[in-house]
Amino acid sequence: MRETFHQETLDALFDDARARSLFSTTFVVLDLETTGGAPDGGGITEIGAVKVRGGEELGEFATLVNPGERIPPYITVLTGITEAMVLPAPRLDSVLPAFLEFAKDAVWVAHNAPYDTGFLKAACAAHGYPWPKPLVLDTAALARRVLTRDEVPNHKLATLARWLGNGRQPCHRALDDARATVDVLHALIGRLGGHRVHTLGDALEFVKAISPTQRRKRHLAENLPNTPGVYVFRDGRDRPLYVGTSSAIATRVRSYFTASEKRARINTEMLAAAERVEAIECAHSLEAEVRELRLIAAHKPPYNRRSKFPERVVWLKLTDEAYPRLSIVRKLAADGGAYLGPFSSRRVAELAADGVHEVLPLRQCTQRLSTRRPSAACALAELGRCPAPCEHRVSPEEYTARAAAPFRAATGGNPGEVVRRLLTRMRSLSEARRYEEAAAMRGRLVAFLKASVRMQRLASFTALSEVVAARPAVDGGWELAVIRHGRLAAAGASPPRVHPRATLEALLATAETVRPGPGPVPCASPEETERVLAWLERPETRLVQMAAGWASPVDSAARWRELLTTAEAASSSVVRSGD
């Protein structure tokens, strides 16, 4: 074994290996000869490796290995390695540590690398050595990306060595093949500049199957801050195409130009139309999430699927009439009506309404009824499904007590009466072996109870005129947030080793003024308020100050949360089994 040494700088010792230029990266180009079997911890007959950096060869490693098994005749014909040659050679358990030390901290390179690294990984496992998890560059895969079929007939090592005009040719001996692979590697690196591949990370990603659009537009990820915030892909007319958020903007945007991006509409259509990426730095992750939601709602980018239409949520309203009924509305109003929601779609609201109509004798007709003049009854009255207030068979007071009051109680505090009636109905259907109807009743229960839990949770929080909270930051400072009526009014961060009070006072002085509205979430979208709640409910978040007490009724919908979780899990399992 012959090796020369090179003194690294301190910067090179601590930097990111993927960020190094290909010129300054240390490669160990290796090749194995084996008995031809599957990787099982043995079977290696020869190891050859060459360490290179910047076009200069720093050292070589070569040894025969006694595999401890017979070498098949066709392997001897192919490689020229006989059993007599390997009999005096060292066993793999004594060779392996020396090779691992030689290749330590370098990038491994091989032609058809999975074959060679597979044998070495199995050998490490068999002999008790930890796998070093090296970065691996495959010259065969790299050649397939750089060279076309018009240039070379195939991508075998011998073909590439001849086509590239190398003086060294492979001959199925480990060190000679490793030397030939070095020349192929250098020739391929020379071609990478034209593809704007200059660093090791670029080369590793270039080998992967990324689209031509991703490769052509990867410069859009340059010069972005690696801080928490929002990124916006914009087209040539500066229109937002896609809005996203990340705790590290630069890292996240770079991922759009790698093989990890699997969404076809993103890595072809959206990237093809994108001309620049705008970065909006934020104080912390909560501010980034809220800004993302607001930008998506304001611009409705074509390649965002979620959160685009917060205005499309609907509510189930108990109308303010002598004989109230349920109505699906889009907005809350201070009109004395009882509201349940928000629901993400009209279909879910109708499901919850069906559950309420199943157990409460609320009328389902839409006309306004007079307390003085009766009107004609509908078919539901004839079937006994409605108390027929239209014909004055029931007084307004009795109707309110039997039908309207339980629903109003469910929206304001205790949904227990409605929930228990739905459970009773569901059990009776199940006992009668009407399982499909029981499953449909369970779906109505889930829609109703989920809306009750959600609305009461939002209502108790949005009633607070101001909440100030802090969360420890990763760097040792504090993430600060001022929330008013469920809306993020200000966000900031105090630096490490500095008391956060000064930053907090500045945030309070400049925070957005938020006035209360008629319902649980009139000051922000339900999704924004729930993101803020999730941030506040983290164990490490601390409440600094509040304008008033934060509480929910003791008999609120939250006490049915365990039932809701069980019912949702049952519904999901039925859907999966049906698929």
Coordinates of C-alpha atoms in Angstrom, one line a residue:
M1 CA 0.0 0.0 0.0
R2 CA 1.4 3.4 -1.1
E3 CA -0.1 6.6 0.2
T4 CA 0.8 10.3 0.3
F5 CA -0.6 12.8 2.7
H6 CA -2.1 16.3 2.2
Q7 CA -2.8 18.8 5.1
E8 CA -6.5 19.9 5.1
T9 CA -7.5 23.4 6.2
L10 CA -9.7 23.9 9.2
D11 CA -12.5 25.1 6.9
A12 CA -12.4 21.8 5.0
L13 CA -12.6 19.8 8.3
F14 CA -15.9 21.4 9.4
D15 CA -17.7 22.2 6.2
D16 CA -20.5 20.3 4.5
A17 CA -19.1 17.6 2.3
R18 CA -21.9 18.0 -0.3
A19 CA -21.0 21.7 -0.6
R20 CA -17.4 21.1 -1.5
S21 CA -16.3 21.6 -5.1
L22 CA -15.5 18.5 -7.1
F23 CA -12.0 19.7 -7.4
S24 CA -11.5 19.8 -3.6
T25 CA -13.3 16.5 -2.9
T26 CA -11.3 13.5 -1.9
F27 CA -12.4 10.3 -3.8
V28 CA -11.5 6.7 -3.2
V29 CA -12.1 4.9 -6.5
L30 CA -12.5 1.2 -5.7
D31 CA -13.1 -2.1 -7.4
L32 CA -13.6 -5.6 -6.1
E33 CA -13.1 -9.1 -7.6
T34 CA -15.3 -11.8 -6.2
T35 CA -16.2 -15.4 -6.5
G36 CA -19.4 -14.3 -8.3
G37 CA -21.9 -15.1 -5.5
A38 CA -24.4 -12.8 -3.7
P39 CA -23.1 -10.4 -1.0
D40 CA -23.1 -12.5 2.2
G41 CA -20.1 -11.2 4.1
G42 CA -17.5 -13.1 2.1
G43 CA -16.6 -14.0 -1.5
I44 CA -14.1 -11.2 -2.1
T45 CA -10.9 -12.3 -3.8
E46 CA -9.2 -8.9 -4.4
I47 CA -9.6 -5.2 -3.4
G48 CA -8.1 -2.4 -5.4
A49 CA -8.6 1.3 -4.6
V50 CA -7.0 4.7 -5.7
K51 CA -7.4 7.8 -3.6
V52 CA -7.5 11.0 -5.7
R53 CA -8.2 14.7 -5.2
G54 CA -8.0 17.6 -7.7
G55 CA -6.8 15.3 -10.4
E56 CA -3.9 14.1 -8.4
E57 CA -3.5 10.5 -7.1
L58 CA -2.8 10.5 -3.4
G59 CA -2.4 6.8 -2.7
E60 CA -3.3 3.2 -3.7
F61 CA -4.6 0.2 -1.9
A62 CA -4.3 -3.3 -3.4
T63 CA -4.4 -6.8 -2.0
L64 CA -5.6 -10.3 -2.8
V65 CA -8.0 -11.8 -0.3
N66 CA -8.5 -15.4 0.7
P67 CA -12.3 -15.9 0.3
G68 CA -12.3 -19.1 2.3
E69 CA -14.2 -20.9 -0.5
R70 CA -13.5 -22.3 -3.9
I71 CA -13.2 -20.0 -6.9
P72 CA -15.4 -21.1 -9.8
P73 CA -13.5 -21.9 -13.0
Y74 CA -15.3 -19.3 -15.1
I75 CA -14.2 -16.6 -12.5
T76 CA -10.6 -17.8 -12.9
V77 CA -10.9 -17.6 -16.7
L78 CA -12.4 -14.1 -16.4
T79 CA -10.0 -12.6 -13.8
G80 CA -6.9 -14.8 -13.9
I81 CA -7.1 -15.2 -10.1
T82 CA -6.5 -18.8 -9.1
E83 CA -6.9 -20.6 -5.8
A84 CA -3.2 -20.9 -5.6
M85 CA -2.8 -17.1 -5.7
V86 CA -5.3 -16.4 -2.9
L87 CA -4.3 -19.3 -0.6
P88 CA -1.5 -17.4 1.1
A89 CA -3.4 -14.1 1.0
P90 CA -4.9 -12.6 4.2
R91 CA -8.5 -13.3 5.1
L92 CA -11.1 -10.5 4.7
D93 CA -11.4 -9.9 8.5
S94 CA -7.8 -8.7 8.6
V95 CA -7.9 -6.8 5.3
L96 CA -11.2 -4.9 5.9
P97 CA -10.1 -2.6 8.7
A98 CA -7.1 -1.5 6.7
F99 CA -9.3 -0.7 3.7
L100 CA -11.9 1.2 5.9
E101 CA -9.1 3.3 7.3
F102 CA -7.7 4.0 3.8
A103 CA -11.2 5.1 2.6
K104 CA -12.2 7.0 5.8
D105 CA -13.8 10.4 5.2
A106 CA -13.6 10.1 1.4
V107 CA -16.3 9.8 -1.2
W108 CA -16.5 6.3 -2.6
V109 CA -16.5 5.9 -6.3
A110 CA -17.1 2.7 -8.3
H111 CA -18.4 1.5 -11.6
N112 CA -21.8 -0.1 -10.9
A113 CA -21.2 1.0 -7.3
P114 CA -24.2 -0.9 -5.7
Y115 CA -22.4 -4.2 -6.5
D116 CA -19.1 -3.3 -4.8
T117 CA -20.7 -1.4 -1.9
G118 CA -23.1 -4.3 -1.3
F119 CA -20.2 -6.7 -0.8
L120 CA -18.4 -4.3 1.5
K121 CA -21.5 -3.6 3.6
A122 CA -22.2 -7.3 4.0
A123 CA -18.6 -7.8 5.0
C124 CA -18.8 -5.1 7.7
A125 CA -21.9 -6.7 9.1
A126 CA -20.4 -10.2 9.1
H127 CA -17.2 -9.1 10.8
G128 CA -18.6 -6.6 13.4
Y129 CA -17.5 -3.3 11.8
P130 CA -20.0 -0.4 11.7
W131 CA -20.9 0.6 8.2
P132 CA -19.3 4.1 7.6
K133 CA -22.3 5.3 5.5
P134 CA -20.1 6.9 2.9
L135 CA -21.3 9.2 0.1
V136 CA -21.1 7.0 -3.0
L137 CA -20.8 8.2 -6.6
D138 CA -21.5 5.6 -9.4
T139 CA -19.6 6.3 -12.6
A140 CA -21.9 4.0 -14.6
A141 CA -24.9 6.1 -13.5
L142 CA -23.0 9.3 -14.1
A143 CA -22.1 8.2 -17.6
R144 CA -25.7 7.4 -18.4
R145 CA -26.6 11.0 -17.4
V146 CA -23.7 12.7 -19.2
L147 CA -23.3 10.6 -22.4
T148 CA -25.9 9.7 -24.9
R149 CA -26.3 6.6 -27.0
D150 CA -25.1 8.6 -30.0
E151 CA -21.8 9.1 -28.3
V152 CA -21.1 5.7 -26.8
P153 CA -22.8 2.3 -27.7
N154 CA -23.0 1.3 -24.0
H155 CA -21.8 2.4 -20.6
K156 CA -19.5 -0.5 -19.7
L157 CA -16.2 0.4 -18.1
A158 CA -14.1 -1.0 -21.0
T159 CA -16.2 0.9 -23.5
L160 CA -15.9 4.2 -21.7
A161 CA -12.2 3.7 -21.2
R162 CA -11.7 3.2 -24.9
W163 CA -14.0 6.0 -26.0
L164 CA -12.5 8.5 -23.6
G165 CA -9.0 7.7 -24.9
N166 CA -7.6 6.6 -21.6
G167 CA -4.1 5.0 -21.5
R168 CA -5.3 2.6 -18.8
Q169 CA -7.7 -0.1 -19.7
P170 CA -9.6 -2.5 -17.3
C171 CA -8.7 -6.1 -17.3
H172 CA -10.8 -7.6 -14.5
R173 CA -8.1 -7.1 -11.9
A174 CA -9.1 -4.8 -9.0
L175 CA -6.3 -2.2 -9.0
D176 CA -6.1 -1.9 -12.8
D177 CA -9.9 -1.5 -13.0
A178 CA -9.9 1.1 -10.2
R179 CA -7.2 3.0 -12.1
A180 CA -9.2 2.9 -15.3
T181 CA -12.3 4.1 -13.3
V182 CA -10.2 7.1 -12.1
D183 CA -9.6 8.2 -15.7
V184 CA -13.3 7.7 -16.5
L185 CA -14.3 9.7 -13.4
H186 CA -12.0 12.6 -14.3
A187 CA -13.3 12.7 -17.9
L188 CA -16.9 12.7 -16.7
I189 CA -16.3 15.5 -14.2
G190 CA -14.9 17.5 -17.1
R191 CA -18.2 17.2 -18.8
L192 CA -20.3 18.2 -15.8
G193 CA -19.4 21.9 -16.0
G194 CA -21.6 22.3 -19.0
H195 CA -24.5 21.0 -16.9
R196 CA -23.8 23.6 -14.1
V197 CA -22.7 20.8 -11.8
H198 CA -19.7 22.1 -9.7
T199 CA -20.1 20.6 -6.2
L200 CA -20.3 17.1 -4.9
G201 CA -23.9 17.6 -3.9
D202 CA -24.7 18.8 -7.4
A203 CA -23.1 15.6 -8.8
L204 CA -24.9 13.3 -6.5
E205 CA -28.3 14.9 -7.4
F206 CA -27.4 15.0 -11.1
V207 CA -26.9 11.2 -11.1
K208 CA -30.5 10.8 -10.0
A209 CA -33.4 10.8 -12.4
I210 CA -34.4 14.5 -12.5
S211 CA -36.2 16.1 -15.3
P212 CA -34.5 18.4 -17.8
T213 CA -36.7 21.2 -16.5
Q214 CA -35.4 20.7 -13.0
R215 CA -31.8 20.7 -14.2
R216 CA -32.4 23.8 -16.3
K217 CA -34.1 25.8 -13.5
R218 CA -32.0 24.8 -10.6
H219 CA -30.3 28.2 -10.6
L220 CA -33.6 29.5 -9.1
A221 CA -32.5 28.0 -5.8
E222 CA -29.4 30.1 -5.6
N223 CA -28.8 33.0 -3.1
L224 CA -31.8 32.2 -0.9
P225 CA -31.6 32.6 2.9
N226 CA -31.6 29.4 4.9
T227 CA -33.9 30.8 7.6
P228 CA -37.5 30.2 8.6
G229 CA -40.0 31.8 6.2
V230 CA -42.1 31.6 3.1
Y231 CA -41.0 31.0 -0.5
V232 CA -43.1 32.0 -3.6
F233 CA -42.4 30.6 -7.1
R234 CA -43.3 33.4 -9.6
D235 CA -43.7 33.3 -13.3
G236 CA -42.5 35.8 -15.9
R237 CA -45.4 38.2 -15.2
D238 CA -44.6 38.0 -11.5
R239 CA -47.8 36.0 -10.7
P240 CA -47.5 33.6 -7.7
L241 CA -47.4 30.0 -8.9
Y242 CA -46.8 28.2 -5.6
V243 CA -46.5 29.3 -2.0
G244 CA -44.7 27.1 0.6
T245 CA -43.1 27.4 4.0
S246 CA -40.0 25.9 5.6
S247 CA -37.8 26.3 8.6
A248 CA -34.9 26.5 6.1
I249 CA -36.0 28.2 2.9
A250 CA -32.8 27.5 0.8
T251 CA -32.7 23.8 1.7
R252 CA -36.4 23.4 0.9
V253 CA -36.3 25.2 -2.4
R254 CA -33.3 23.2 -3.5
S255 CA -35.3 20.0 -3.0
Y256 CA -37.6 21.0 -5.8
F257 CA -34.7 20.4 -8.2
T258 CA -33.8 16.9 -7.0
A259 CA -35.2 13.5 -7.5
S260 CA -37.0 13.7 -4.2
E261 CA -39.6 15.9 -5.8
K262 CA -42.2 13.4 -7.1
R263 CA -45.2 15.6 -7.9
A264 CA -45.5 15.6 -11.7
R265 CA -47.4 19.0 -11.9
I266 CA -44.7 20.6 -9.8
N267 CA -41.5 19.3 -11.4
T268 CA -42.7 19.7 -15.0
E269 CA -45.5 22.4 -15.3
M270 CA -44.8 24.7 -12.4
L271 CA -41.0 24.7 -12.7
A272 CA -41.2 25.2 -16.4
A273 CA -43.3 28.4 -15.8
A274 CA -41.3 29.7 -12.9
E275 CA -38.8 32.5 -13.4
R276 CA -37.8 33.4 -9.9
V277 CA -38.3 32.4 -6.3
E278 CA -39.1 35.1 -3.7
A279 CA -38.1 34.5 -0.1
I280 CA -39.9 36.1 2.8
E281 CA -38.0 35.7 6.0
C282 CA -40.0 35.2 9.2
A283 CA -39.2 35.4 12.9
H284 CA -40.1 31.8 13.5
S285 CA -42.1 28.9 12.2
L286 CA -45.5 30.1 13.4
E287 CA -45.2 33.4 11.5
A288 CA -44.1 31.5 8.4
E289 CA -47.1 29.1 8.6
V290 CA -49.6 32.0 9.0
R291 CA -48.0 34.1 6.2
E292 CA -48.2 31.1 4.0
L293 CA -51.9 30.7 4.7
R294 CA -52.7 34.3 4.1
L295 CA -50.7 34.5 0.8
I296 CA -52.4 31.4 -0.5
A297 CA -55.8 32.7 0.4
A298 CA -55.0 36.1 -1.2
H299 CA -53.4 35.0 -4.4
K300 CA -54.9 31.4 -4.9
P301 CA -51.7 30.1 -6.7
P302 CA -52.7 27.5 -9.3
Y303 CA -50.3 24.8 -8.0
N304 CA -51.3 25.0 -4.3
R305 CA -54.1 22.5 -3.6
R306 CA -54.9 23.2 0.1
S307 CA -56.0 26.4 1.9
K308 CA -56.9 28.3 -1.2
F309 CA -60.5 29.0 -0.4
P310 CA -61.0 29.7 3.3
E311 CA -64.0 31.7 2.4
R312 CA -65.8 28.5 1.3
V313 CA -66.3 27.2 4.8
V314 CA -70.0 26.9 5.7
W315 CA -71.9 26.9 9.0
L316 CA -75.0 25.2 10.2
K317 CA -77.4 27.8 11.6
L318 CA -80.5 27.5 13.7
T319 CA -82.6 30.3 12.4
D320 CA -84.1 32.9 14.7
E321 CA -87.8 32.2 14.2
A322 CA -90.8 31.1 16.2
Y323 CA -90.3 27.6 14.7
P324 CA -86.5 27.5 14.0
R325 CA -85.0 25.3 11.3
L326 CA -81.4 24.4 10.2
S327 CA -79.9 26.4 7.4
I328 CA -76.5 26.1 5.8
V329 CA -74.9 29.6 5.5
R330 CA -71.5 31.0 4.5
K331 CA -71.1 33.8 7.0
L332 CA -71.6 34.3 10.7
A333 CA -73.8 37.2 11.8
A334 CA -74.9 38.7 15.1
D335 CA -78.5 37.8 14.5
G336 CA -79.4 35.7 17.5
G337 CA -79.0 32.4 15.6
A338 CA -77.1 29.4 17.0
Y339 CA -74.3 28.3 14.7
L340 CA -72.3 25.1 14.4
G341 CA -69.2 24.8 12.3
P342 CA -67.0 25.6 10.5
F343 CA -67.5 22.8 8.0
S344 CA -65.0 22.4 5.2
S345 CA -67.7 21.7 2.6
R346 CA -71.5 21.7 2.2
R347 CA -71.5 17.9 2.0
V348 CA -70.1 17.6 5.5
A349 CA -72.5 20.2 6.9
E350 CA -75.4 18.3 5.3
L351 CA -74.2 15.1 7.0
A352 CA -74.2 16.8 10.4
A353 CA -77.7 18.2 9.7
D354 CA -78.9 14.8 8.8
G355 CA -77.7 13.5 12.1
V356 CA -79.5 16.3 14.0
H357 CA -82.7 15.7 12.0
E358 CA -82.4 12.0 12.9
V359 CA -82.7 12.6 16.7
L360 CA -84.3 16.1 17.0
P361 CA -87.8 16.9 15.7
L362 CA -86.6 20.1 13.8
R363 CA -88.7 20.9 10.7
Q364 CA -86.9 20.5 7.4
C365 CA -89.1 22.8 5.2
T366 CA -87.7 26.1 4.2
Q367 CA -90.7 28.5 4.3
R368 CA -91.2 30.9 7.1
L369 CA -94.0 29.8 9.3
S370 CA -96.6 32.0 10.9
T371 CA -97.8 31.6 14.5
R372 CA -101.2 32.9 13.6
R373 CA -102.0 31.3 10.3
P374 CA -101.5 27.5 9.7
S375 CA -100.1 26.2 6.4
A376 CA -100.2 22.9 4.6
A377 CA -98.1 20.0 6.0
C378 CA -95.5 18.1 4.1
A379 CA -94.9 14.4 3.7
L380 CA -92.6 14.3 6.7
A381 CA -95.5 15.2 9.0
E382 CA -97.6 12.4 7.6
L383 CA -94.7 10.0 8.2
G384 CA -94.3 11.2 11.8
R385 CA -90.9 12.6 11.1
C386 CA -91.9 16.2 11.9
P387 CA -94.2 17.6 14.7
A388 CA -95.9 19.7 12.0
P389 CA -95.6 23.2 13.4
C390 CA -96.9 24.4 10.1
E391 CA -100.4 23.1 11.2
H392 CA -99.9 24.3 14.7
R393 CA -99.9 20.8 16.2
V394 CA -97.2 22.0 18.5
S395 CA -96.8 25.4 20.3
P396 CA -93.7 27.5 19.7
E397 CA -92.6 26.9 23.4
E398 CA -93.0 23.1 23.1
Y399 CA -91.2 23.1 19.8
T400 CA -88.3 25.1 21.2
A401 CA -88.0 22.8 24.2
R402 CA -88.2 19.5 22.2
A403 CA -86.2 20.5 19.1
A404 CA -84.4 23.9 19.2
A405 CA -83.1 23.9 22.8
P406 CA -81.0 20.7 22.5
F407 CA -79.3 22.0 19.3
R408 CA -78.7 25.4 20.9
A409 CA -77.2 23.7 23.9
A410 CA -74.9 21.6 21.7
T411 CA -73.5 24.7 20.0
G412 CA -73.0 26.7 23.2
G413 CA -71.8 24.0 25.6
N414 CA -73.2 20.5 26.1
P415 CA -73.9 18.4 23.1
G416 CA -74.6 15.4 25.3
E417 CA -78.3 15.0 24.5
V418 CA -77.8 14.9 20.7
V419 CA -74.8 12.6 21.0
R420 CA -76.5 10.1 23.3
R421 CA -79.6 10.0 21.0
L422 CA -77.4 9.3 18.0
L423 CA -75.5 6.6 19.9
T424 CA -78.8 5.0 20.9
R425 CA -80.0 5.1 17.4
M426 CA -76.8 3.6 16.0
R427 CA -76.8 0.8 18.6
S428 CA -80.4 -0.1 17.8
L429 CA -79.6 -0.3 14.1
S430 CA -76.6 -2.5 14.8
E431 CA -78.6 -4.8 17.0
A432 CA -81.1 -5.1 14.2
R433 CA -78.2 -6.1 11.9
R434 CA -78.8 -3.1 9.8
Y435 CA -75.1 -2.5 9.7
E436 CA -74.9 -0.2 6.7
E437 CA -77.5 2.1 8.2
A438 CA -75.6 2.0 11.5
A439 CA -72.4 3.0 9.7
A440 CA -74.2 5.9 8.0
M441 CA -75.4 7.0 11.5
R442 CA -71.8 6.8 12.8
G443 CA -70.7 9.1 9.9
R444 CA -73.4 11.6 10.9
L445 CA -72.3 11.4 14.5
V446 CA -68.7 12.1 13.6
A447 CA -69.6 15.1 11.4
F448 CA -71.8 16.6 14.2
L449 CA -69.4 15.9 17.1
K450 CA -66.3 17.0 15.3
A451 CA -67.8 20.3 14.4
S452 CA -69.0 20.8 18.0
V453 CA -65.5 20.1 19.4
R454 CA -63.9 22.3 16.8
M455 CA -66.2 25.2 17.3
Q456 CA -66.1 25.3 21.0
R457 CA -62.3 25.0 21.0
L458 CA -62.1 28.0 18.6
A459 CA -64.8 30.0 20.5
S460 CA -63.0 29.8 23.8
F461 CA -59.7 31.0 22.2
T462 CA -61.0 33.7 20.0
A463 CA -62.9 35.3 22.9
L464 CA -59.5 36.3 24.3
S465 CA -58.7 39.9 23.4
E466 CA -54.9 39.2 23.7
V467 CA -52.6 36.3 24.4
V468 CA -48.8 36.7 24.5
A469 CA -46.7 33.6 24.4
A470 CA -43.0 32.6 24.1
R471 CA -41.2 29.5 23.0
P472 CA -37.5 28.7 23.3
A473 CA -35.7 29.0 20.0
V474 CA -33.1 26.5 18.8
D475 CA -30.3 29.1 19.0
G476 CA -31.0 29.9 22.6
G477 CA -33.3 33.0 22.2
W478 CA -37.1 33.2 22.3
E479 CA -39.8 33.0 19.7
L480 CA -42.5 35.5 20.6
A481 CA -46.1 35.8 19.4
V482 CA -48.9 38.3 20.1
I483 CA -52.4 36.8 19.3
R484 CA -55.6 38.8 19.4
H485 CA -59.0 37.2 19.0
G486 CA -57.4 34.1 17.5
R487 CA -55.4 36.1 14.9
L488 CA -51.6 36.4 14.9
A489 CA -51.1 40.1 15.4
A490 CA -47.3 40.3 15.8
A491 CA -44.3 37.9 15.8
G492 CA -40.7 38.4 16.7
A493 CA -37.6 36.7 18.1
S494 CA -35.3 37.9 20.9
P495 CA -31.6 37.1 20.6
P496 CA -29.8 34.7 22.9
R497 CA -28.5 36.0 26.3
V498 CA -30.8 39.1 26.0
H499 CA -33.9 39.5 28.2
P500 CA -36.9 39.2 25.8
R501 CA -39.0 41.9 27.5
A502 CA -37.7 44.8 25.3
T503 CA -38.5 42.8 22.1
L504 CA -41.9 41.9 23.6
E505 CA -42.7 45.5 24.4
A506 CA -41.9 46.6 20.9
L507 CA -44.1 43.8 19.4
L508 CA -47.0 44.9 21.6
A509 CA -46.6 48.5 20.6
T510 CA -46.7 47.7 16.9
A511 CA -49.1 44.7 16.8
E512 CA -52.1 44.7 14.5
T513 CA -55.3 46.0 16.0
V514 CA -57.9 43.2 15.9
R515 CA -61.6 43.8 16.8
P516 CA -63.9 41.0 17.8
G517 CA -66.5 39.6 15.5
P518 CA -69.8 37.9 15.9
G519 CA -68.5 34.3 16.0
P520 CA -65.6 32.0 16.8
V521 CA -63.3 32.8 13.9
P522 CA -64.3 36.1 12.3
C523 CA -60.9 37.7 12.7
A524 CA -58.9 35.0 10.9
S525 CA -59.5 31.8 8.9
P526 CA -60.2 28.7 11.0
E527 CA -57.0 27.1 9.8
E528 CA -54.9 30.1 10.9
T529 CA -56.4 30.0 14.4
E530 CA -55.9 26.3 14.6
R531 CA -52.2 26.7 13.6
V532 CA -51.8 29.3 16.4
L533 CA -53.5 26.9 18.9
A534 CA -51.3 24.1 17.9
W535 CA -48.2 26.3 18.5
L536 CA -49.5 27.4 21.9
E537 CA -50.3 23.8 22.9
R538 CA -46.7 22.6 22.4
P539 CA -45.2 21.6 25.8
E540 CA -42.3 24.1 25.5
T541 CA -44.5 27.1 24.8
R542 CA -45.0 29.4 27.7
L543 CA -48.0 31.8 28.2
V544 CA -46.5 35.2 29.1
Q545 CA -49.7 37.2 29.7
M546 CA -53.5 37.1 28.8
A547 CA -56.2 39.7 28.9
A548 CA -58.7 37.3 30.6
G549 CA -59.2 33.7 31.6
W550 CA -59.0 31.0 29.0
A551 CA -61.4 28.2 29.8
S552 CA -64.1 25.9 28.3
P553 CA -67.4 24.7 30.0
V554 CA -66.9 21.6 32.1
D555 CA -69.7 19.8 30.1
S556 CA -68.4 21.0 26.7
A557 CA -68.0 18.9 23.6
A558 CA -64.3 18.3 24.5
R559 CA -65.3 15.6 27.0
W560 CA -66.6 13.5 24.0
R561 CA -63.2 13.7 22.3
E562 CA -62.3 10.0 23.0
L563 CA -65.6 8.9 21.5
L564 CA -64.9 11.0 18.4
T565 CA -61.4 9.5 18.0
T566 CA -62.9 6.0 18.3
A567 CA -65.7 6.7 15.8
E568 CA -63.3 8.3 13.3
A569 CA -60.9 5.4 13.5
A570 CA -63.8 3.0 12.9
S571 CA -64.9 5.0 9.9
S572 CA -61.4 5.0 8.5
S573 CA -61.0 1.3 8.9
V574 CA -64.2 0.7 7.0
V575 CA -63.0 2.9 4.1
R576 CA -59.7 1.1 3.9
S577 CA -61.3 -2.3 3.9
G578 CA -63.7 -1.2 1.2
D579 CA -60.8 0.0 -0.9

